[in-house]
Coordinates of N, CA and C in Angstrom, one line a residue:
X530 N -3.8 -28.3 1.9 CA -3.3 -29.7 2.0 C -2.9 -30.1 3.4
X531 N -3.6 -31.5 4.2 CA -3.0 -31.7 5.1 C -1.5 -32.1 5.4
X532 N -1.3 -31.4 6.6 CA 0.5 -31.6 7.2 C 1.0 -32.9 6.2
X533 N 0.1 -34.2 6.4 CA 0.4 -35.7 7.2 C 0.7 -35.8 5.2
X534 N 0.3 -35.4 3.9 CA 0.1 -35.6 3.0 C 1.3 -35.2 2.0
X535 N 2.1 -34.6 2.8 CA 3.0 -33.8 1.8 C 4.2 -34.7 2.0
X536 N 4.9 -34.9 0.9 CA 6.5 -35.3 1.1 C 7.0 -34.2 -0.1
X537 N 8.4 -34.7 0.8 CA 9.5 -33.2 0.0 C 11.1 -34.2 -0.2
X538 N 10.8 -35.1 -0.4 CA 12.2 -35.9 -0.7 C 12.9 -34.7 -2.3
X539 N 13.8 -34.6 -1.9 CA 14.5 -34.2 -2.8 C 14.1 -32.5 -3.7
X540 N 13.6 -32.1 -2.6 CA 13.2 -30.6 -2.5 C 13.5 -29.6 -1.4
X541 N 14.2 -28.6 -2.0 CA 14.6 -27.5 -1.2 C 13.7 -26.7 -0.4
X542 N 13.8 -26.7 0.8 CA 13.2 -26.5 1.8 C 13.2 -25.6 2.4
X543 N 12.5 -24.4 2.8 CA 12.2 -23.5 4.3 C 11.2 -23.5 5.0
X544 N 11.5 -22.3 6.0 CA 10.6 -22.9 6.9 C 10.2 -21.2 7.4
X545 N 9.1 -20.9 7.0 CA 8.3 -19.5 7.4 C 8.1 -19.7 8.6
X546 N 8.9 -18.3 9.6 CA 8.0 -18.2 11.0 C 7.9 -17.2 11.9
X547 N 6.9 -16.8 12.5 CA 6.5 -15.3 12.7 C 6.4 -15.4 14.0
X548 N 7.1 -14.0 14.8 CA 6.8 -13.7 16.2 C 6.0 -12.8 16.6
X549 N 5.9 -12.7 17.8 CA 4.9 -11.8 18.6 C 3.9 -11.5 18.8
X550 N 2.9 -12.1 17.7 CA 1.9 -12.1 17.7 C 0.7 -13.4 18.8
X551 N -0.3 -13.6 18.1 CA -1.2 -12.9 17.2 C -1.7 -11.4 17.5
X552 N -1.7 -10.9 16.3 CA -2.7 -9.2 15.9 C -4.0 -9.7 15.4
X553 N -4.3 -9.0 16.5 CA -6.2 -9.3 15.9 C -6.0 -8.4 14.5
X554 N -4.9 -7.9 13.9 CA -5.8 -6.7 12.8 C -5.1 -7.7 11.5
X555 N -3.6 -7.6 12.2 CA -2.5 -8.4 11.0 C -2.6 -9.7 11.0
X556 N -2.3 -10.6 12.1 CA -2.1 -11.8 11.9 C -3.7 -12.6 11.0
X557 N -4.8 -12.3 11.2 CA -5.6 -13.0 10.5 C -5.5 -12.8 8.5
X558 N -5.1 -11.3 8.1 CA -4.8 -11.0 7.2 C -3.9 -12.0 6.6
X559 N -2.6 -12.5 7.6 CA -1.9 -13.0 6.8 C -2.3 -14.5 6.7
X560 N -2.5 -15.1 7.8 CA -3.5 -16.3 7.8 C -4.3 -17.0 5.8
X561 N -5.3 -15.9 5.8 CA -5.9 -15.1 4.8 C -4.5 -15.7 3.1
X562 N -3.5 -15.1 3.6 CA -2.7 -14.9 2.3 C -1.8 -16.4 2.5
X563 N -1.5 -16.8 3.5 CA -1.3 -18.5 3.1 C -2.0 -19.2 3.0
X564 N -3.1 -19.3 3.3 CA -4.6 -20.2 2.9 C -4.7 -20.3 1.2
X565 N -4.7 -19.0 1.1 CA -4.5 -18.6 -0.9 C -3.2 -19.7 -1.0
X566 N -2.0 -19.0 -0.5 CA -0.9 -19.6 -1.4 C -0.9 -20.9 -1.0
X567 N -1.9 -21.4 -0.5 CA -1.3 -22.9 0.0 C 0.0 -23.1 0.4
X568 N 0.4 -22.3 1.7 CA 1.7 -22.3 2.5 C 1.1 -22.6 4.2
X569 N 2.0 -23.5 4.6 CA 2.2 -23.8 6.2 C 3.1 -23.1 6.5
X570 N 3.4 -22.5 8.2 CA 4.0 -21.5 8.7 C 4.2 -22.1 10.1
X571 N 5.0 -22.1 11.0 CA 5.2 -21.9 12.3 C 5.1 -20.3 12.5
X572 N 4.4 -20.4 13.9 CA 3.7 -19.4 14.5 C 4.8 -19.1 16.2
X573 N 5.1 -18.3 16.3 CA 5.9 -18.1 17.6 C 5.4 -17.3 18.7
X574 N 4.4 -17.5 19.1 CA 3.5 -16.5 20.0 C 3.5 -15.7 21.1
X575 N 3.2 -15.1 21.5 CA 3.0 -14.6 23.0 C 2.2 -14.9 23.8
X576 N 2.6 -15.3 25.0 CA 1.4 -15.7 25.7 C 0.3 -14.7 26.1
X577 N 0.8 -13.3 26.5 CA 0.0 -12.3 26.3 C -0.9 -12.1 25.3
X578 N -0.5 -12.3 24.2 CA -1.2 -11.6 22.8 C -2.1 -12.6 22.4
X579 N -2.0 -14.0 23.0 CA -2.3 -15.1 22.8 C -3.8 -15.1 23.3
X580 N -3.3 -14.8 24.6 CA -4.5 -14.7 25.8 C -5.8 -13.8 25.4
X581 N -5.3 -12.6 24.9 CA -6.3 -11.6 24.2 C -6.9 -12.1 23.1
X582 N -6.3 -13.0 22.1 CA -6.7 -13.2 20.7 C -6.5 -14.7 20.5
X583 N -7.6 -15.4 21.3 CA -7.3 -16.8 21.0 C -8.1 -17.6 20.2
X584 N -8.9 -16.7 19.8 CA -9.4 -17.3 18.2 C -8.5 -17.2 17.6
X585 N -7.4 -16.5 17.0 CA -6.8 -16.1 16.0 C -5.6 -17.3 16.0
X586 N -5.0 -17.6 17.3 CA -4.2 -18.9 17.1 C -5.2 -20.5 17.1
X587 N -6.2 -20.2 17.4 CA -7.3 -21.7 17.3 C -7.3 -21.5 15.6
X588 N -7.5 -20.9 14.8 CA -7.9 -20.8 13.2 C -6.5 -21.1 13.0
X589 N -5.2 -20.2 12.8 CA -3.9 -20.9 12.6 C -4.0 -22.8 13.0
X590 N -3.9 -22.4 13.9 CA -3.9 -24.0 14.8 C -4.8 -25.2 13.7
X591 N -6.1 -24.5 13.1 CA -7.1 -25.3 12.6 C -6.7 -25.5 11.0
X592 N -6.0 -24.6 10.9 CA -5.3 -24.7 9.4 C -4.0 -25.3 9.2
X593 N -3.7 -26.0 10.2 CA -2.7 -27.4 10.5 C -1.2 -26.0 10.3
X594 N -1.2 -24.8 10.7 CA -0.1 -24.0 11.4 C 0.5 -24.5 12.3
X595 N 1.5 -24.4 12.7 CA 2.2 -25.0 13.9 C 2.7 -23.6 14.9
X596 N 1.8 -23.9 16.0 CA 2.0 -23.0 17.0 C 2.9 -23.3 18.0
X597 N 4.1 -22.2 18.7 CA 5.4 -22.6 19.1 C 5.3 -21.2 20.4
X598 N 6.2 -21.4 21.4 CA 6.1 -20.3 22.4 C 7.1 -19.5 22.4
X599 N 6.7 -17.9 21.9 CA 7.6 -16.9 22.5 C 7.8 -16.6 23.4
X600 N 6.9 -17.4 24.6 CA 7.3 -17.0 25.9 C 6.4 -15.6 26.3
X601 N 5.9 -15.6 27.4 CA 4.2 -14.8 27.7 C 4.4 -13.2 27.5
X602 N 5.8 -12.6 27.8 CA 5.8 -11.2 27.8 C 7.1 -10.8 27.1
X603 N 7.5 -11.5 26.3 CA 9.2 -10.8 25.5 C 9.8 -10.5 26.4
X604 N 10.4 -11.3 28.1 CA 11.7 -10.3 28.5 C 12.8 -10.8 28.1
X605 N 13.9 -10.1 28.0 CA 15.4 -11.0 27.5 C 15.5 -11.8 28.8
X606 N 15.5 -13.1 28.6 CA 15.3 -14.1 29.4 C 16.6 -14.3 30.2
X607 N 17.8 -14.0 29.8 CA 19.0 -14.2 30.2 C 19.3 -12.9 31.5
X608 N 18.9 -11.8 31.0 CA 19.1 -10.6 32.3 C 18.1 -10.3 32.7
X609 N 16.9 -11.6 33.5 CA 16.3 -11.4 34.4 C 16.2 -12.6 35.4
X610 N 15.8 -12.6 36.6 CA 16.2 -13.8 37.7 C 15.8 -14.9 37.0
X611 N 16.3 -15.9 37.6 CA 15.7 -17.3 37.3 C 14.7 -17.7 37.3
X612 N 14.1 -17.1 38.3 CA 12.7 -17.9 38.9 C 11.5 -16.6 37.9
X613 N 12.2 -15.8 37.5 CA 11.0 -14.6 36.4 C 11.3 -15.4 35.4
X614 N 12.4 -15.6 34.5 CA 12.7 -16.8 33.2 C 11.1 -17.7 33.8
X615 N 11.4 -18.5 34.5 CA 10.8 -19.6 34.7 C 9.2 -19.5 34.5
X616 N 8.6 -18.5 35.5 CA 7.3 -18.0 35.3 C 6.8 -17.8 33.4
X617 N 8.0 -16.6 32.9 CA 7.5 -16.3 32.3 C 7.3 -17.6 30.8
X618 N 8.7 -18.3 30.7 CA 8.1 -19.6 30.2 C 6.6 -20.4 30.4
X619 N 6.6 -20.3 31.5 CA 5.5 -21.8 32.0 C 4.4 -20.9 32.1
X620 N 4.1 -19.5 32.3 CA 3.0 -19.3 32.4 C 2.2 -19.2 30.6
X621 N 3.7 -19.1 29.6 CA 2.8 -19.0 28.6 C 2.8 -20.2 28.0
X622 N 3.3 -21.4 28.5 CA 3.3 -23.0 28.1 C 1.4 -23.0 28.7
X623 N 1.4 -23.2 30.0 CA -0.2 -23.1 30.4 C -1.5 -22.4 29.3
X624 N -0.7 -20.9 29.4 CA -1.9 -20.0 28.5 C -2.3 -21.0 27.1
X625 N -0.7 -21.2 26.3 CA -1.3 -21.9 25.1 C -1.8 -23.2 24.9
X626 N -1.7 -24.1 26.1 CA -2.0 -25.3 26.1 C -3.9 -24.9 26.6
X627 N -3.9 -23.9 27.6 CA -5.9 -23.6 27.6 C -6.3 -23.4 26.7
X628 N -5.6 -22.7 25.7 CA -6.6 -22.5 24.4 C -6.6 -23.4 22.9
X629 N -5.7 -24.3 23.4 CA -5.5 -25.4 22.2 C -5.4 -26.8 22.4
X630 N -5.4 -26.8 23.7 CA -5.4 -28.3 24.4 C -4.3 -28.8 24.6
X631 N -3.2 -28.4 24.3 CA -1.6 -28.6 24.3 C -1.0 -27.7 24.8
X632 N 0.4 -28.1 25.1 CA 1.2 -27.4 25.6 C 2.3 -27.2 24.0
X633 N 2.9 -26.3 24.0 CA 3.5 -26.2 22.2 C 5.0 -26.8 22.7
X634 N 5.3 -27.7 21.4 CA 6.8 -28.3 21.5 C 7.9 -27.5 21.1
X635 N 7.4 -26.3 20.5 CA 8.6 -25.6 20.3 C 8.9 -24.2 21.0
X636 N 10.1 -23.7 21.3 CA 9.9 -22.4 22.0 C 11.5 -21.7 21.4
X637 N 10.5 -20.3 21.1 CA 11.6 -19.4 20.8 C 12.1 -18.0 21.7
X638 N 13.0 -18.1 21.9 CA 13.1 -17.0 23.1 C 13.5 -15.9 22.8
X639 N 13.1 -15.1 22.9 CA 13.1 -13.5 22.8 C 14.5 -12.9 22.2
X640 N 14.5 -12.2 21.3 CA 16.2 -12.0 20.9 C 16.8 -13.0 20.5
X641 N 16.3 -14.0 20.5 CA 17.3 -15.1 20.3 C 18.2 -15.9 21.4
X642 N 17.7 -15.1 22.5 CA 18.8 -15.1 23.7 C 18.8 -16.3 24.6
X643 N 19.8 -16.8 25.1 CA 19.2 -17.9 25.9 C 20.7 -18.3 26.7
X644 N 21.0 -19.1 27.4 CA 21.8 -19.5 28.0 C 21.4 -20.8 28.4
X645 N 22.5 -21.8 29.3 CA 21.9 -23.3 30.2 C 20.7 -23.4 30.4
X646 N 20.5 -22.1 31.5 CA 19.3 -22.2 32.6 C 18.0 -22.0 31.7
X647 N 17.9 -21.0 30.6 CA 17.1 -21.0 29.9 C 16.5 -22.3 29.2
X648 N 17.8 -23.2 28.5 CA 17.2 -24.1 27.9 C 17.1 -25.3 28.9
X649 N 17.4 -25.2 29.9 CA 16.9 -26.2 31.0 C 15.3 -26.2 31.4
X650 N 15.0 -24.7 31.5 CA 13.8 -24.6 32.0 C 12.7 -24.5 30.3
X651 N 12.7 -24.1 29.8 CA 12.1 -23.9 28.4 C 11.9 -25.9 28.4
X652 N 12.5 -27.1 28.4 CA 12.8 -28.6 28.4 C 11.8 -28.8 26.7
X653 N 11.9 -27.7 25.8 CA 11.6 -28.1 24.7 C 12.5 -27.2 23.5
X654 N 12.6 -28.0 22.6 CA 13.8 -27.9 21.7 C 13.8 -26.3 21.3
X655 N 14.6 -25.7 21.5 CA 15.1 -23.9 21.0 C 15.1 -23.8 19.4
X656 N 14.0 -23.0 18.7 CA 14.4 -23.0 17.3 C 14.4 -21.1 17.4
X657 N 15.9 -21.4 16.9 CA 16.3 -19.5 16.6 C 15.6 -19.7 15.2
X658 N 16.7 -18.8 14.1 CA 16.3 -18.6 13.0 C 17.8 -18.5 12.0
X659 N 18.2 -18.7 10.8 CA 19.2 -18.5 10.0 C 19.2 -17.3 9.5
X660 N 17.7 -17.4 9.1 CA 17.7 -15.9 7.7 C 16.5 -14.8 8.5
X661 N 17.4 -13.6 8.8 CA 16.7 -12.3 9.6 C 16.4 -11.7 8.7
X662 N 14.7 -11.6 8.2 CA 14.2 -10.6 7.6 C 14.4 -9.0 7.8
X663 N 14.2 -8.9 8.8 CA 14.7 -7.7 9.2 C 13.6 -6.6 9.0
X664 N 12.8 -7.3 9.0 CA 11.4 -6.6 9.0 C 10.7 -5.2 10.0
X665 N 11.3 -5.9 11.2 CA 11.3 -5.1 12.3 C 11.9 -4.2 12.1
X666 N 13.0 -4.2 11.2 CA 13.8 -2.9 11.2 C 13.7 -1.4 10.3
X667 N 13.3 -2.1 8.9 CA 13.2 -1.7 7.4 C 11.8 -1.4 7.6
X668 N 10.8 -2.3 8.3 CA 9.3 -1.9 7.8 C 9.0 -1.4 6.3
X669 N 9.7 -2.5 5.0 CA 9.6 -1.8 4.0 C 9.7 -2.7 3.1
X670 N 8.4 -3.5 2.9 CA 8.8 -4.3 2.0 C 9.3 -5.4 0.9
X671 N 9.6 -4.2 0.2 CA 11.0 -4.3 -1.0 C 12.3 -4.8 -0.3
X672 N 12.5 -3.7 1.0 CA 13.6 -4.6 1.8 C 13.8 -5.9 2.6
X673 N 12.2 -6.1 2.8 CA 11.8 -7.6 3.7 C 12.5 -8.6 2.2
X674 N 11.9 -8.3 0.9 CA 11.9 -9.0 0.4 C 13.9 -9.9 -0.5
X675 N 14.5 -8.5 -0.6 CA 15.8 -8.4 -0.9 C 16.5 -8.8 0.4
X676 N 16.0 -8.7 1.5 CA 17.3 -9.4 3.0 C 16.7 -10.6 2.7
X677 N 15.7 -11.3 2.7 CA 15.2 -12.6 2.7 C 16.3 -13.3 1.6
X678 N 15.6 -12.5 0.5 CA 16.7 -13.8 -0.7 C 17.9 -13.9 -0.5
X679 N 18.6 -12.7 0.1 CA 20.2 -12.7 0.0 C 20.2 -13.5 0.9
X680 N 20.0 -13.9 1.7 CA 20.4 -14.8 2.9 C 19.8 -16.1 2.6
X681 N 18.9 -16.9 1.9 CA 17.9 -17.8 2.1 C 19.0 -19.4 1.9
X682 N 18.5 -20.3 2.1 CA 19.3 -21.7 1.5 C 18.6 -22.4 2.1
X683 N 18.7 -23.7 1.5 CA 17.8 -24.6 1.9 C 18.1 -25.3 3.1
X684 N 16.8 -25.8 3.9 CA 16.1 -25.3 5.1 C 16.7 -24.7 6.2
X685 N 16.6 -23.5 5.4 CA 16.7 -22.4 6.5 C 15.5 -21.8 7.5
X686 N 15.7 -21.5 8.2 CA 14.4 -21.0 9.3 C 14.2 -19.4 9.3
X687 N 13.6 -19.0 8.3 CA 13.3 -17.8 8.4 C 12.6 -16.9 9.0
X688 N 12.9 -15.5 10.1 CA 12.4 -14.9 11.2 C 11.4 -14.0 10.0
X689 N 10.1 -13.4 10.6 CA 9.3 -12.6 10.4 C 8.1 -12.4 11.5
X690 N 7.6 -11.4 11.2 CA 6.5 -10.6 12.8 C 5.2 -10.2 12.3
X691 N 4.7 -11.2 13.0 CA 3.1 -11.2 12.3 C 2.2 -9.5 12.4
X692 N 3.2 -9.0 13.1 CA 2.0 -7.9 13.6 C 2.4 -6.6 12.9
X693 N 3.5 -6.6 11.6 CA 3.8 -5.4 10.8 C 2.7 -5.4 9.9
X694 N 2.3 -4.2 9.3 CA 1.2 -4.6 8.1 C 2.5 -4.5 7.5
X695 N 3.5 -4.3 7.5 CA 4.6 -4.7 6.2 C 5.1 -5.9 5.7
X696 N 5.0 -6.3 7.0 CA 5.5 -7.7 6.8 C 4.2 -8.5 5.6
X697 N 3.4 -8.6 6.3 CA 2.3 -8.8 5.9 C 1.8 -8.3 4.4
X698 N 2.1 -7.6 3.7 CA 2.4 -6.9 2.3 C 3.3 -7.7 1.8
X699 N 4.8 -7.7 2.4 CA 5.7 -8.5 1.7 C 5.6 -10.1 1.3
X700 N 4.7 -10.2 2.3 CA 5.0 -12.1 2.6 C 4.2 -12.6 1.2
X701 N 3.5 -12.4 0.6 CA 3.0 -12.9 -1.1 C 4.1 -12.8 -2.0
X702 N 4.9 -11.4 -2.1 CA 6.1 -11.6 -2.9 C 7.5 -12.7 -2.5
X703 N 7.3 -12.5 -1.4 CA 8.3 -13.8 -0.8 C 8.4 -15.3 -1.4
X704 N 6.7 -15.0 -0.6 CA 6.5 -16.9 -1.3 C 6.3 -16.9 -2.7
X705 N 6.3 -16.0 -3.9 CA 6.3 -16.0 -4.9 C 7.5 -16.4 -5.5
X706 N 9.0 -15.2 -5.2 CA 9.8 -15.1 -5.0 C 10.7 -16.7 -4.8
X707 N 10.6 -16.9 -3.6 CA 10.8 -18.4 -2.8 C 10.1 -19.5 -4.1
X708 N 9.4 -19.3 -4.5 CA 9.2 -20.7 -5.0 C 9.7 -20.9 -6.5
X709 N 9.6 -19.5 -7.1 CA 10.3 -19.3 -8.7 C 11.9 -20.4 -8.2
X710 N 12.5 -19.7 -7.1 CA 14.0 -20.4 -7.1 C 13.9 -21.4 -6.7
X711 N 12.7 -21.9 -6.1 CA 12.4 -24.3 -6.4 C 12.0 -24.5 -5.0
X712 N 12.3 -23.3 -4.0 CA 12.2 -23.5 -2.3 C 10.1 -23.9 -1.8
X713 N 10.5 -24.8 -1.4 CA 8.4 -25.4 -0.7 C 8.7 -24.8 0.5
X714 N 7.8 -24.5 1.1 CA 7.2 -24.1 2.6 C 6.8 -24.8 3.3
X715 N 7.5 -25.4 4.5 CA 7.2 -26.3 5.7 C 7.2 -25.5 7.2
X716 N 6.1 -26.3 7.8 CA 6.2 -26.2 9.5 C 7.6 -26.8 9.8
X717 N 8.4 -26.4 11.5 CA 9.5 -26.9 12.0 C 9.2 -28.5 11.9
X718 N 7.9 -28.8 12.6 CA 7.9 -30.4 12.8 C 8.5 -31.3 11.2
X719 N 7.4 -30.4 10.1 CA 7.9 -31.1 8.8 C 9.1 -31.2 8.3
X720 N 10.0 -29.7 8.8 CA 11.0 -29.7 8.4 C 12.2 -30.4 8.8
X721 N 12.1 -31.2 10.3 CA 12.2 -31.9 10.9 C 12.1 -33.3 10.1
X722 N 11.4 -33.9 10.0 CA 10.8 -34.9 9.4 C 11.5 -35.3 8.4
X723 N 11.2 -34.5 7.4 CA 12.2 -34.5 6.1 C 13.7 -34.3 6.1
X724 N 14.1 -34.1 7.1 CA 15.6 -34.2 7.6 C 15.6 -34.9 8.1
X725 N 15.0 -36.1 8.5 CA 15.2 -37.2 10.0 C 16.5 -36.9 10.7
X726 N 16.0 -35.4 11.2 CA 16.8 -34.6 12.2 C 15.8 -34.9 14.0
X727 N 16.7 -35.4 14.9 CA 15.5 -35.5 16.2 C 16.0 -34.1 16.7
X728 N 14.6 -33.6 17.0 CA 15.0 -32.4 17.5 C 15.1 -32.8 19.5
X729 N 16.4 -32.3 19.8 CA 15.8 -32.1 21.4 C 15.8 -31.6 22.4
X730 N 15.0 -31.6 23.7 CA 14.4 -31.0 24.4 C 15.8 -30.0 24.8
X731 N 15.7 -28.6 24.9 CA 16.7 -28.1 25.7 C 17.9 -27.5 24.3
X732 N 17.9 -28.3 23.4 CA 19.3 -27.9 22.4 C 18.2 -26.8 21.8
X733 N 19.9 -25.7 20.9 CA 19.4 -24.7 20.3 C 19.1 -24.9 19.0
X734 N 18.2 -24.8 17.8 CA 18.6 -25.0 16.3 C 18.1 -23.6 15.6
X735 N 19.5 -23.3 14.9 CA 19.2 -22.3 13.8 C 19.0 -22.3 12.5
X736 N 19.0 -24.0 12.3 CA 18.2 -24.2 10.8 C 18.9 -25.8 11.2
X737 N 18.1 -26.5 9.9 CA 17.4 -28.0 10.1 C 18.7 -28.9 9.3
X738 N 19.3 -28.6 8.8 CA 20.3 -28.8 7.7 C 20.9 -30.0 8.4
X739 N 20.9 -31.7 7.9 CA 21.3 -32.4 8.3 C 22.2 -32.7 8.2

């Protein structure tokens, strides 16, 4: 279903979103399993990984996914110079705008981490996350699936990493899971939307809750 088609008045809301990738091996797999579930996802990329595998975010991108910047190499943005923050932002603003025609309005920064200068230089709205799958940690899961619920509420922004095949296992019981208890699946912009929340350039959000 297209973005522009869906309304969610009076429906509990999250918002799926995955870092580090694209994996040429994982990320199209999971692509693959929200096409089935009829689910949209924000995508938080690498500009590196991007650069290598830019079919893989053009097909996301083409399946009305919303593509967002992790920023080109994952460094903790805060304990490195200013002018490396800066590169490393803007060179992966450039990378994703060559292979999609845009530059992405949303940017998530490594760890979560960020300060002033970060979100001065990033000049597009910071989306952390509420609910830590913890996927990276557990690689297991049964556990992706039990830290997700215990934490979930409506529109929450939930973290996950496109390049675990665990994750990628888990994410069908999720959205299964997630939707038994009433929760729909939105991109940030939608989730936005349906909050007539304005997101802006430079502020941090850890979930959409108006």
């Amino acid at each position: 279903l297209r973005a522009t088609e869906r309304t969610f008045e009076g429906k509990k809301l999250v918002a799926l979103t995955f870092d580090d990738g694209p994996s040429p091996e994982t990320t199209p797999k999971l692509l693959d399993i929200l096409h089935e579930k009829d689910v949209l996802a924000t995508f938080f990329v690498l500009g590196n990984q991007a650069r290598n595998n830019p079919d893989v975010i053009k097909r996301a991108a083409k399946e009305h996914h919303e593509i967002g910047s992790h920023t080109m190499y994952h460094q903790n943005l805060i304990r490195i110079p200013v002018s490396a923050a800066e590169s490393d932002i803007n060179e992966a603003k450039s990378t994703i705008k060559n292979i999609l025609g845009h530059e992405p309005s949303y940017t998530r920064p490594p760890y979560g981490n960020y300060n002033e200068t970060v979100q001065k230089i990033a000049n597009t709205p910071l989306i952390i996350w509420s609910v830590d799958s913890e996927d990276w940690r557990t690689k297991d899961p049964s556990a992706i699936l039990a830290t997700t619920m215990s934490e979930v509420h409506d529109d929450a922004i939930i973290l996950m990493h496109d390049i675990y095949p665990t994750t990628v296992e888990a994410v069908p019981t999720v959205i299964d899971t997630l939707r038994q208890n009433g929760y729909e699946f939105v991109t940030i912009p939608e989730l936005k939307k349906a909050r007539r929340i304005e997101l802006k350039k430079g502020e941090a959000y850890y979930n959409l809750t108006p």
